[in-house]
PDB file of C-alpha atoms in Angstrom:
ATOM      1  CA  MET C   1      16.258   0.358  12.567  1.00  0.00           C
ATOM      2  CA  GLU C   2      17.419  -2.063   9.708  1.00  0.00           C
ATOM      3  CA  ILE C   3      14.536  -1.711   7.027  1.00  0.00           C
ATOM      4  CA  GLY C   4      13.497  -3.123   3.791  1.00  0.00           C
ATOM      5  CA  TYR C   5      11.048  -3.110   1.323  1.00  0.00           C
ATOM      6  CA  ARG C   6      10.395  -3.242  -2.829  1.00  0.00           C
ATOM      7  CA  SER C   7       7.359  -3.379  -4.455  1.00  0.00           C
ATOM      8  CA  ASP C   8       6.951  -4.623  -8.333  1.00  0.00           C
ATOM      9  CA  ILE C   9       3.950  -4.897 -10.760  1.00  0.00           C
ATOM     10  CA  GLY C  10       5.051  -9.180 -11.156  1.00  0.00           C
ATOM     11  CA  LYS C  11       4.807 -10.358 -14.492  1.00  0.00           C
ATOM     12  CA  VAL C  12       0.599 -10.034 -15.482  1.00  0.00           C
ATOM     13  CA  ARG C  13      -0.756  -7.772 -14.300  1.00  0.00           C
ATOM     14  CA  LYS C  14      -0.499  -4.033 -16.471  1.00  0.00           C
ATOM     15  CA  VAL C  15      -0.822  -1.982 -13.724  1.00  0.00           C
ATOM     16  CA  ASN C  16       0.603  -1.610  -9.951  1.00  0.00           C
ATOM     17  CA  GLN C  17      -2.680  -1.635  -7.696  1.00  0.00           C
ATOM     18  CA  ASP C  18      -0.149  -2.256  -4.610  1.00  0.00           C
ATOM     19  CA  SER C  19       0.523   1.180  -2.344  1.00  0.00           C
ATOM     20  CA  PHE C  20       2.772   0.721   0.552  1.00  0.00           C
ATOM     21  CA  LEU C  21       4.425   3.569   3.691  1.00  0.00           C
ATOM     22  CA  VAL C  22       7.188   3.858   4.568  1.00  0.00           C
ATOM     23  CA  MET C  23       8.330   6.828   7.654  1.00  0.00           C
ATOM     24  CA  ASP C  24      11.221   6.153   9.446  1.00  0.00           C
ATOM     25  CA  ASP C  25      11.280   7.911  12.463  1.00  0.00           C
ATOM     26  CA  LYS C  26       9.822  10.986  10.740  1.00  0.00           C
ATOM     27  CA  ASP C  27       9.415  13.739  13.333  1.00  0.00           C
ATOM     28  CA  GLY C  28       9.264  10.290  16.059  1.00  0.00           C
ATOM     29  CA  ILE C  29       6.990   9.258  14.212  1.00  0.00           C
ATOM     30  CA  THR C  30       7.635   4.706  13.111  1.00  0.00           C
ATOM     31  CA  ALA C  31       5.129   3.629  10.826  1.00  0.00           C
ATOM     32  CA  PHE C  32       5.122   1.128   7.941  1.00  0.00           C
ATOM     33  CA  ALA C  33       1.460  -0.273   5.562  1.00  0.00           C
ATOM     34  CA  VAL C  34       0.825  -2.299   2.463  1.00  0.00           C
ATOM     35  CA  ALA C  35      -2.527  -1.805  -0.149  1.00  0.00           C
ATOM     36  CA  ASP C  36      -3.716  -3.851  -1.936  1.00  0.00           C
ATOM     37  CA  GLY C  37      -6.194  -2.116  -4.465  1.00  0.00           C
ATOM     38  CA  LEU C  38      -9.158  -3.959  -5.903  1.00  0.00           C
ATOM     39  CA  GLY C  39     -12.034  -2.829  -8.629  1.00  0.00           C
ATOM     40  CA  GLY C  40     -10.524  -3.244 -11.628  1.00  0.00           C
ATOM     41  CA  HIS C  41      -7.122  -1.406 -13.091  1.00  0.00           C
ATOM     42  CA  LYS C  42      -8.054   2.052 -12.437  1.00  0.00           C
ATOM     43  CA  GLY C  43     -10.217   1.861  -9.431  1.00  0.00           C
ATOM     44  CA  GLY C  44      -7.783  -0.223  -7.467  1.00  0.00           C
ATOM     45  CA  GLU C  45      -4.808   1.995  -7.930  1.00  0.00           C
ATOM     46  CA  VAL C  46      -6.825   5.250  -6.746  1.00  0.00           C
ATOM     47  CA  ALA C  47      -7.983   2.949  -4.078  1.00  0.00           C
ATOM     48  CA  SER C  48      -5.033   2.465  -2.560  1.00  0.00           C
ATOM     49  CA  SER C  49      -2.817   5.225  -3.180  1.00  0.00           C
ATOM     50  CA  MET C  50      -5.704   7.364  -1.735  1.00  0.00           C
ATOM     51  CA  VAL C  51      -5.313   5.525   1.866  1.00  0.00           C
ATOM     52  CA  ILE C  52      -1.733   5.533   1.744  1.00  0.00           C
ATOM     53  CA  GLN C  53      -1.879   8.785   1.003  1.00  0.00           C
ATOM     54  CA  GLU C  54      -3.709  10.155   3.387  1.00  0.00           C
ATOM     55  CA  LEU C  55      -2.402   7.916   6.171  1.00  0.00           C
ATOM     56  CA  GLU C  56       1.206   9.548   5.104  1.00  0.00           C
ATOM     57  CA  LYS C  57      -0.918  13.513   5.730  1.00  0.00           C
ATOM     58  CA  TYR C  58      -2.434  12.561   9.073  1.00  0.00           C
ATOM     59  CA  PHE C  59       1.127  11.169  10.174  1.00  0.00           C
ATOM     60  CA  SER C  60       3.024  13.995   9.045  1.00  0.00           C
ATOM     61  CA  LYS C  61       0.340  16.567  10.556  1.00  0.00           C
ATOM     62  CA  GLY C  62       1.618  15.831  13.815  1.00  0.00           C
ATOM     63  CA  GLU C  63      -2.157  14.808  14.634  1.00  0.00           C
ATOM     64  CA  ILE C  64       0.258  11.693  16.309  1.00  0.00           C
ATOM     65  CA  ILE C  65       2.084  12.149  19.211  1.00  0.00           C
ATOM     66  CA  PRO C  66       5.215  10.149  19.922  1.00  0.00           C
ATOM     67  CA  GLY C  67       5.210   8.489  23.212  1.00  0.00           C
ATOM     68  CA  ALA C  68       1.316   9.045  23.677  1.00  0.00           C
ATOM     69  CA  ASP C  69      -1.060   6.835  25.307  1.00  0.00           C
ATOM     70  CA  TYR C  70      -1.479   3.466  23.402  1.00  0.00           C
ATOM     71  CA  GLU C  71      -4.908   3.086  23.958  1.00  0.00           C
ATOM     72  CA  ASN C  72      -5.679   6.921  22.583  1.00  0.00           C
ATOM     73  CA  ILE C  73      -3.577   5.898  19.831  1.00  0.00           C
ATOM     74  CA  LYS C  74      -5.662   3.647  18.700  1.00  0.00           C
ATOM     75  CA  GLU C  75      -8.287   4.979  18.647  1.00  0.00           C
ATOM     76  CA  SER C  76      -7.137   8.278  16.584  1.00  0.00           C
ATOM     77  CA  ILE C  77      -5.621   5.918  13.878  1.00  0.00           C
ATOM     78  CA  ILE C  78      -8.910   4.083  14.284  1.00  0.00           C
ATOM     79  CA  ALA C  79     -10.695   7.115  13.666  1.00  0.00           C
ATOM     80  CA  LYS C  80      -8.745   8.043  10.580  1.00  0.00           C
ATOM     81  CA  ILE C  81      -8.993   4.390   8.849  1.00  0.00           C
ATOM     82  CA  LYS C  82     -12.774   4.792   9.220  1.00  0.00           C
ATOM     83  CA  ILE C  83     -12.563   8.085   7.942  1.00  0.00           C
ATOM     84  CA  ILE C  84     -10.545   7.081   4.889  1.00  0.00           C
ATOM     85  CA  ASN C  85     -13.053   4.212   4.095  1.00  0.00           C
ATOM     86  CA  GLN C  86     -16.102   6.944   3.570  1.00  0.00           C
ATOM     87  CA  LEU C  87     -13.398   9.459   1.014  1.00  0.00           C
ATOM     88  CA  ILE C  88     -12.565   6.572  -0.995  1.00  0.00           C
ATOM     89  CA  LEU C  89     -16.391   4.790  -1.025  1.00  0.00           C
ATOM     90  CA  GLN C  90     -17.575   8.622  -1.640  1.00  0.00           C
ATOM     91  CA  ARG C  91     -15.328   8.699  -4.728  1.00  0.00           C
ATOM     92  CA  GLY C  92     -15.651   5.544  -6.037  1.00  0.00           C
ATOM     93  CA  GLN C  93     -19.841   6.726  -5.958  1.00  0.00           C
ATOM     94  CA  ASN C  94     -18.939  10.188  -7.337  1.00  0.00           C
ATOM     95  CA  ASP C  95     -17.057   8.399 -10.682  1.00  0.00           C
ATOM     96  CA  GLY C  96     -18.609   6.493 -12.211  1.00  0.00           C
ATOM     97  CA  SER C  97     -15.151   4.647 -13.551  1.00  0.00           C
ATOM     98  CA  LEU C  98     -14.142   4.308 -10.048  1.00  0.00           C
ATOM     99  CA  SER C  99     -17.213   2.390  -8.775  1.00  0.00           C
ATOM    100  CA  GLY C 100     -16.620  -0.408  -6.246  1.00  0.00           C
ATOM    101  CA  MET C 101     -13.390   0.030  -5.857  1.00  0.00           C
ATOM    102  CA  GLY C 102     -11.740  -0.790  -2.533  1.00  0.00           C
ATOM    103  CA  THR C 103      -8.350  -1.820  -0.821  1.00  0.00           C
ATOM    104  CA  THR C 104      -6.865  -3.664   1.843  1.00  0.00           C
ATOM    105  CA  LEU C 105      -4.187  -2.376   4.564  1.00  0.00           C
ATOM    106  CA  THR C 106      -1.797  -3.421   7.163  1.00  0.00           C
ATOM    107  CA  LEU C 107      -0.690  -1.017   9.009  1.00  0.00           C
ATOM    108  CA  CYS C 108       1.424  -0.877  12.279  1.00  0.00           C
ATOM    109  CA  PHE C 109       2.776   2.241  14.358  1.00  0.00           C
ATOM    110  CA  LEU C 110       5.725   1.599  16.202  1.00  0.00           C
ATOM    111  CA  ASN C 111       5.422   3.128  19.890  1.00  0.00           C
ATOM    112  CA  ASP C 112       8.722   2.386  22.176  1.00  0.00           C
ATOM    113  CA  ARG C 113       8.876  -1.198  22.647  1.00  0.00           C
ATOM    114  CA  LEU C 114       5.466  -2.294  21.357  1.00  0.00           C
ATOM    115  CA  LEU C 115       3.745  -2.076  18.300  1.00  0.00           C
ATOM    116  CA  GLN C 116       0.184  -1.482  16.936  1.00  0.00           C
ATOM    117  CA  ILE C 117      -1.240  -2.949  14.471  1.00  0.00           C
ATOM    118  CA  PHE C 118      -4.740  -1.886  12.240  1.00  0.00           C
ATOM    119  CA  HIS C 119      -5.389  -4.369   9.536  1.00  0.00           C
ATOM    120  CA  VAL C 120      -8.416  -4.569   6.929  1.00  0.00           C
ATOM    121  CA  GLY C 121      -8.699  -6.891   3.763  1.00  0.00           C
ATOM    122  CA  ASP C 122      -5.997 -10.539   3.120  1.00  0.00           C
ATOM    123  CA  SER C 123      -2.359  -8.528   3.018  1.00  0.00           C
ATOM    124  CA  ARG C 124      -0.535  -9.557   5.623  1.00  0.00           C
ATOM    125  CA  MET C 125       1.565  -9.099   8.930  1.00  0.00           C
ATOM    126  CA  TYR C 126       4.535 -11.577  10.048  1.00  0.00           C
ATOM    127  CA  VAL C 127       6.824 -11.779  12.521  1.00  0.00           C
ATOM    128  CA  TYR C 128       9.500 -13.531  13.181  1.00  0.00           C
ATOM    129  CA  GLY C 129      11.710 -14.506  16.582  1.00  0.00           C
ATOM    130  CA  ASN C 130      13.755 -17.790  17.189  1.00  0.00           C
ATOM    131  CA  GLY C 131      13.618 -19.236  14.265  1.00  0.00           C
ATOM    132  CA  VAL C 132      10.082 -19.581  14.163  1.00  0.00           C
ATOM    133  CA  LEU C 133       7.582 -17.472  11.538  1.00  0.00           C
ATOM    134  CA  ASP C 134       4.281 -16.141  12.908  1.00  0.00           C
ATOM    135  CA  ARG C 135       1.209 -14.875  11.554  1.00  0.00           C
ATOM    136  CA  ILE C 136       0.079 -11.769  13.177  1.00  0.00           C
ATOM    137  CA  THR C 137      -2.844 -10.857  11.218  1.00  0.00           C
ATOM    138  CA  THR C 138      -6.197 -12.998  10.079  1.00  0.00           C
ATOM    139  CA  ASP C 139      -7.067 -13.026   6.803  1.00  0.00           C
ATOM    140  CA  HIS C 140     -10.540 -11.699   5.802  1.00  0.00           C
ATOM    141  CA  SER C 141     -11.262 -13.460   3.288  1.00  0.00           C
ATOM    142  CA  LEU C 142     -14.302 -16.256   1.773  1.00  0.00           C
ATOM    143  CA  VAL C 143     -11.041 -19.312   2.011  1.00  0.00           C
ATOM    144  CA  GLU C 144      -9.774 -17.917   5.651  1.00  0.00           C
ATOM    145  CA  GLN C 145     -13.680 -18.813   6.122  1.00  0.00           C
ATOM    146  CA  LEU C 146     -13.344 -21.948   5.200  1.00  0.00           C
ATOM    147  CA  ILE C 147     -10.027 -22.591   6.782  1.00  0.00           C
ATOM    148  CA  ALA C 148     -11.959 -21.732  10.183  1.00  0.00           C
ATOM    149  CA  SER C 149     -14.813 -23.664   9.982  1.00  0.00           C
ATOM    150  CA  GLY C 150     -12.973 -26.926   9.278  1.00  0.00           C
ATOM    151  CA  GLU C 151     -14.235 -27.343   5.427  1.00  0.00           C
ATOM    152  CA  ILE C 152     -10.476 -26.961   3.609  1.00  0.00           C
ATOM    153  CA  THR C 153      -7.413 -27.521   5.296  1.00  0.00           C
ATOM    154  CA  GLU C 154      -4.057 -24.459   5.021  1.00  0.00           C
ATOM    155  CA  GLU C 155      -2.870 -26.428   2.167  1.00  0.00           C
ATOM    156  CA  GLU C 156      -5.876 -26.681  -0.025  1.00  0.00           C
ATOM    157  CA  ALA C 157      -6.724 -22.931   0.693  1.00  0.00           C
ATOM    158  CA  TYR C 158      -3.567 -22.334  -1.186  1.00  0.00           C
ATOM    159  CA  ASP C 159      -4.771 -22.785  -4.719  1.00  0.00           C
ATOM    160  CA  HIS C 160      -8.157 -22.724  -4.245  1.00  0.00           C
ATOM    161  CA  PRO C 161     -10.196 -21.197  -6.546  1.00  0.00           C
ATOM    162  CA  ASN C 162     -11.713 -18.270  -4.528  1.00  0.00           C
ATOM    163  CA  LYS C 163      -9.135 -16.980  -2.995  1.00  0.00           C
ATOM    164  CA  ASN C 164      -9.353 -13.976  -4.325  1.00  0.00           C
ATOM    165  CA  ILE C 165     -12.181 -12.980  -2.251  1.00  0.00           C
ATOM    166  CA  LEU C 166     -12.484 -10.697  -0.011  1.00  0.00           C
ATOM    167  CA  THR C 167     -15.500 -10.529   2.797  1.00  0.00           C
ATOM    168  CA  ARG C 168     -13.406  -7.203   4.555  1.00  0.00           C
ATOM    169  CA  ALA C 169     -11.848  -4.366   2.861  1.00  0.00           C
ATOM    170  CA  ILE C 170     -11.115  -0.346   3.154  1.00  0.00           C
ATOM    171  CA  GLY C 171     -13.954   1.958   0.339  1.00  0.00           C
ATOM    172  CA  THR C 172     -16.692  -0.444   0.165  1.00  0.00           C
ATOM    173  CA  ASP C 173     -18.638  -0.707   2.458  1.00  0.00           C
ATOM    174  CA  LYS C 174     -19.799   2.564   4.565  1.00  0.00           C
ATOM    175  CA  ASP C 175     -19.279   0.635   8.091  1.00  0.00           C
ATOM    176  CA  ILE C 176     -15.595  -0.871   8.512  1.00  0.00           C
ATOM    177  CA  GLU C 177     -14.405  -3.342  10.972  1.00  0.00           C
ATOM    178  CA  ILE C 178     -10.810  -2.905  11.450  1.00  0.00           C
ATOM    179  CA  ASP C 179      -8.779  -5.559  13.255  1.00  0.00           C
ATOM    180  CA  TYR C 180      -6.512  -4.611  15.692  1.00  0.00           C
ATOM    181  CA  TYR C 181      -3.297  -6.342  17.547  1.00  0.00           C
ATOM    182  CA  VAL C 182      -0.701  -5.215  19.397  1.00  0.00           C
ATOM    183  CA  LYS C 183       2.680  -6.926  19.970  1.00  0.00           C
ATOM    184  CA  ASN C 184       5.511  -6.846  22.007  1.00  0.00           C
ATOM    185  CA  ILE C 185       9.287  -6.298  19.762  1.00  0.00           C
ATOM    186  CA  ARG C 186      11.545  -8.461  21.214  1.00  0.00           C
ATOM    187  CA  LYS C 187      15.339  -8.795  20.856  1.00  0.00           C
ATOM    188  CA  ASN C 188      16.357  -9.537  16.780  1.00  0.00           C
ATOM    189  CA  ASP C 189      13.046  -9.303  16.047  1.00  0.00           C
ATOM    190  CA  ILE C 190      11.743  -9.461  11.987  1.00  0.00           C
ATOM    191  CA  PHE C 191       8.564  -7.734  11.036  1.00  0.00           C
ATOM    192  CA  LEU C 192       7.101  -8.705   7.633  1.00  0.00           C
ATOM    193  CA  LEU C 193       3.919  -6.604   5.973  1.00  0.00           C
ATOM    194  CA  CYS C 194       3.284  -7.503   2.018  1.00  0.00           C
ATOM    195  CA  THR C 195       0.500  -7.937  -0.472  1.00  0.00           C
ATOM    196  CA  ASP C 196      -0.616 -11.484  -1.907  1.00  0.00           C
ATOM    197  CA  GLY C 197       0.906 -11.503  -4.227  1.00  0.00           C
ATOM    198  CA  LEU C 198       3.827 -12.411  -2.226  1.00  0.00           C
ATOM    199  CA  THR C 199       1.609 -14.917  -0.108  1.00  0.00           C
ATOM    200  CA  ASN C 200      -0.508 -16.321  -3.323  1.00  0.00           C
ATOM    201  CA  LEU C 201       3.163 -17.786  -5.095  1.00  0.00           C
ATOM    202  CA  VAL C 202       5.473 -17.482  -1.762  1.00  0.00           C
ATOM    203  CA  HIS C 203       5.082 -20.366   1.141  1.00  0.00           C
ATOM    204  CA  GLU C 204       6.047 -19.607   4.711  1.00  0.00           C
ATOM    205  CA  ASP C 205       8.190 -21.909   4.821  1.00  0.00           C
ATOM    206  CA  GLU C 206      10.477 -20.273   2.452  1.00  0.00           C
ATOM    207  CA  ILE C 207       9.235 -17.008   3.700  1.00  0.00           C
ATOM    208  CA  ARG C 208      10.832 -17.981   7.190  1.00  0.00           C
ATOM    209  CA  LYS C 209      14.093 -19.184   5.024  1.00  0.00           C
ATOM    210  CA  ILE C 210      14.690 -16.297   2.938  1.00  0.00           C
ATOM    211  CA  ILE C 211      13.487 -13.798   6.117  1.00  0.00           C
ATOM    212  CA  SER C 212      16.496 -16.043   8.806  1.00  0.00           C
ATOM    213  CA  GLU C 213      19.719 -15.767   6.384  1.00  0.00           C
ATOM    214  CA  ASN C 214      18.978 -12.895   4.736  1.00  0.00           C
ATOM    215  CA  SER C 215      19.117  -9.660   5.483  1.00  0.00           C
ATOM    216  CA  CYS C 216      16.386  -6.946   5.458  1.00  0.00           C
ATOM    217  CA  THR C 217      17.197  -5.385   2.141  1.00  0.00           C
ATOM    218  CA  LYS C 218      18.216  -8.727   0.705  1.00  0.00           C
ATOM    219  CA  ALA C 219      15.176 -10.694   2.294  1.00  0.00           C
ATOM    220  CA  VAL C 220      12.402  -8.171   0.398  1.00  0.00           C
ATOM    221  CA  ASP C 221      14.774  -8.829  -3.130  1.00  0.00           C
ATOM    222  CA  LEU C 222      14.165 -12.406  -2.955  1.00  0.00           C
ATOM    223  CA  LEU C 223      11.441 -12.903  -1.815  1.00  0.00           C
ATOM    224  CA  VAL C 224      10.143 -10.939  -4.541  1.00  0.00           C
ATOM    225  CA  LYS C 225      12.200 -12.218  -7.049  1.00  0.00           C
ATOM    226  CA  THR C 226      10.699 -15.643  -5.958  1.00  0.00           C
ATOM    227  CA  ALA C 227       7.506 -14.426  -6.310  1.00  0.00           C
ATOM    228  CA  ASN C 228       8.453 -13.582 -10.170  1.00  0.00           C
ATOM    229  CA  GLU C 229       9.965 -16.888 -10.420  1.00  0.00           C
ATOM    230  CA  ASN C 230       6.807 -18.893  -9.392  1.00  0.00           C
ATOM    231  CA  GLY C 231       4.480 -16.966 -11.648  1.00  0.00           C
ATOM    232  CA  GLY C 232       4.145 -13.378 -10.611  1.00  0.00           C
ATOM    233  CA  ARG C 233       0.639 -13.070 -11.458  1.00  0.00           C
ATOM    234  CA  ASP C 234      -0.142  -9.853  -9.233  1.00  0.00           C
ATOM    235  CA  ASN C 235       1.440  -7.178  -7.835  1.00  0.00           C
ATOM    236  CA  ILE C 236       3.972  -8.119  -5.058  1.00  0.00           C
ATOM    237  CA  THR C 237       4.375  -5.604  -2.028  1.00  0.00           C
ATOM    238  CA  VAL C 238       7.244  -6.254   0.708  1.00  0.00           C
ATOM    239  CA  ILE C 239       8.745  -4.798   3.646  1.00  0.00           C
ATOM    240  CA  SER C 240      11.099  -5.907   6.389  1.00  0.00           C
ATOM    241  CA  PHE C 241      11.878  -4.532   8.933  1.00  0.00           C
ATOM    242  CA  LYS C 242      14.482  -4.943  12.337  1.00  0.00           C
ATOM    243  CA  PRO C 243      13.559  -2.659  15.200  1.00  0.00           C
ATOM    244  CA  GLU C 244      16.381  -2.022  17.440  1.00  0.00           C
ATOM    245  CA  VAL C 245      16.071  -3.656  21.097  1.00  0.00           C
ATOM    246  CA  ASN C 246      18.310  -3.877  23.783  1.00  0.00           C
TER     247      ASN C 246
END
């Protein structure tokens, strides 16, 4: 499998609050994830690190059996994310310096020729194939709600002053709803996971162009470079991968 990944602090922030997971056929497990922390410099960094570290331990302990039934895997991963949600919430409640912390999470698990995707927040997952870039996930944000209700357009959303307000995140509430998607992998499909440090500064047409013209490794470098050239106002994390399909 072709894989490229990079996390960059950007040009404004003093701390990188993004975290990511790349597991390429580690003991039969292939999984990728990005997480974007929120809740102040210290809290955001802790929350995103916690969700990624807990997921890495979960996958490494053999709790998921490669090739297992899709529904069993779905239930197991959702249950684990809910446990992690409680861990982050409790730590924020027990440590005043971490109060209010939380994180986004976009996670995908490769199961044969199928991707099982789990999503909370406004990080994103895309697929590029047949010349088209499609967004798989839906942002859990105020701006996304305004788009859905017809109050603003996609173009107006791009520079909306309330773009950073989330309606759902891990570690901020006792109960968490996790979006779940299933995506069949087609030959030559390229997948992209990213935090909003990319999508707030690089339009989807430019993302599509960069992905279509470059290897996964080169593409992530160019995407981060473009986001920084456009201001680099936030941390930028990008994972791109192209599964091998006969």
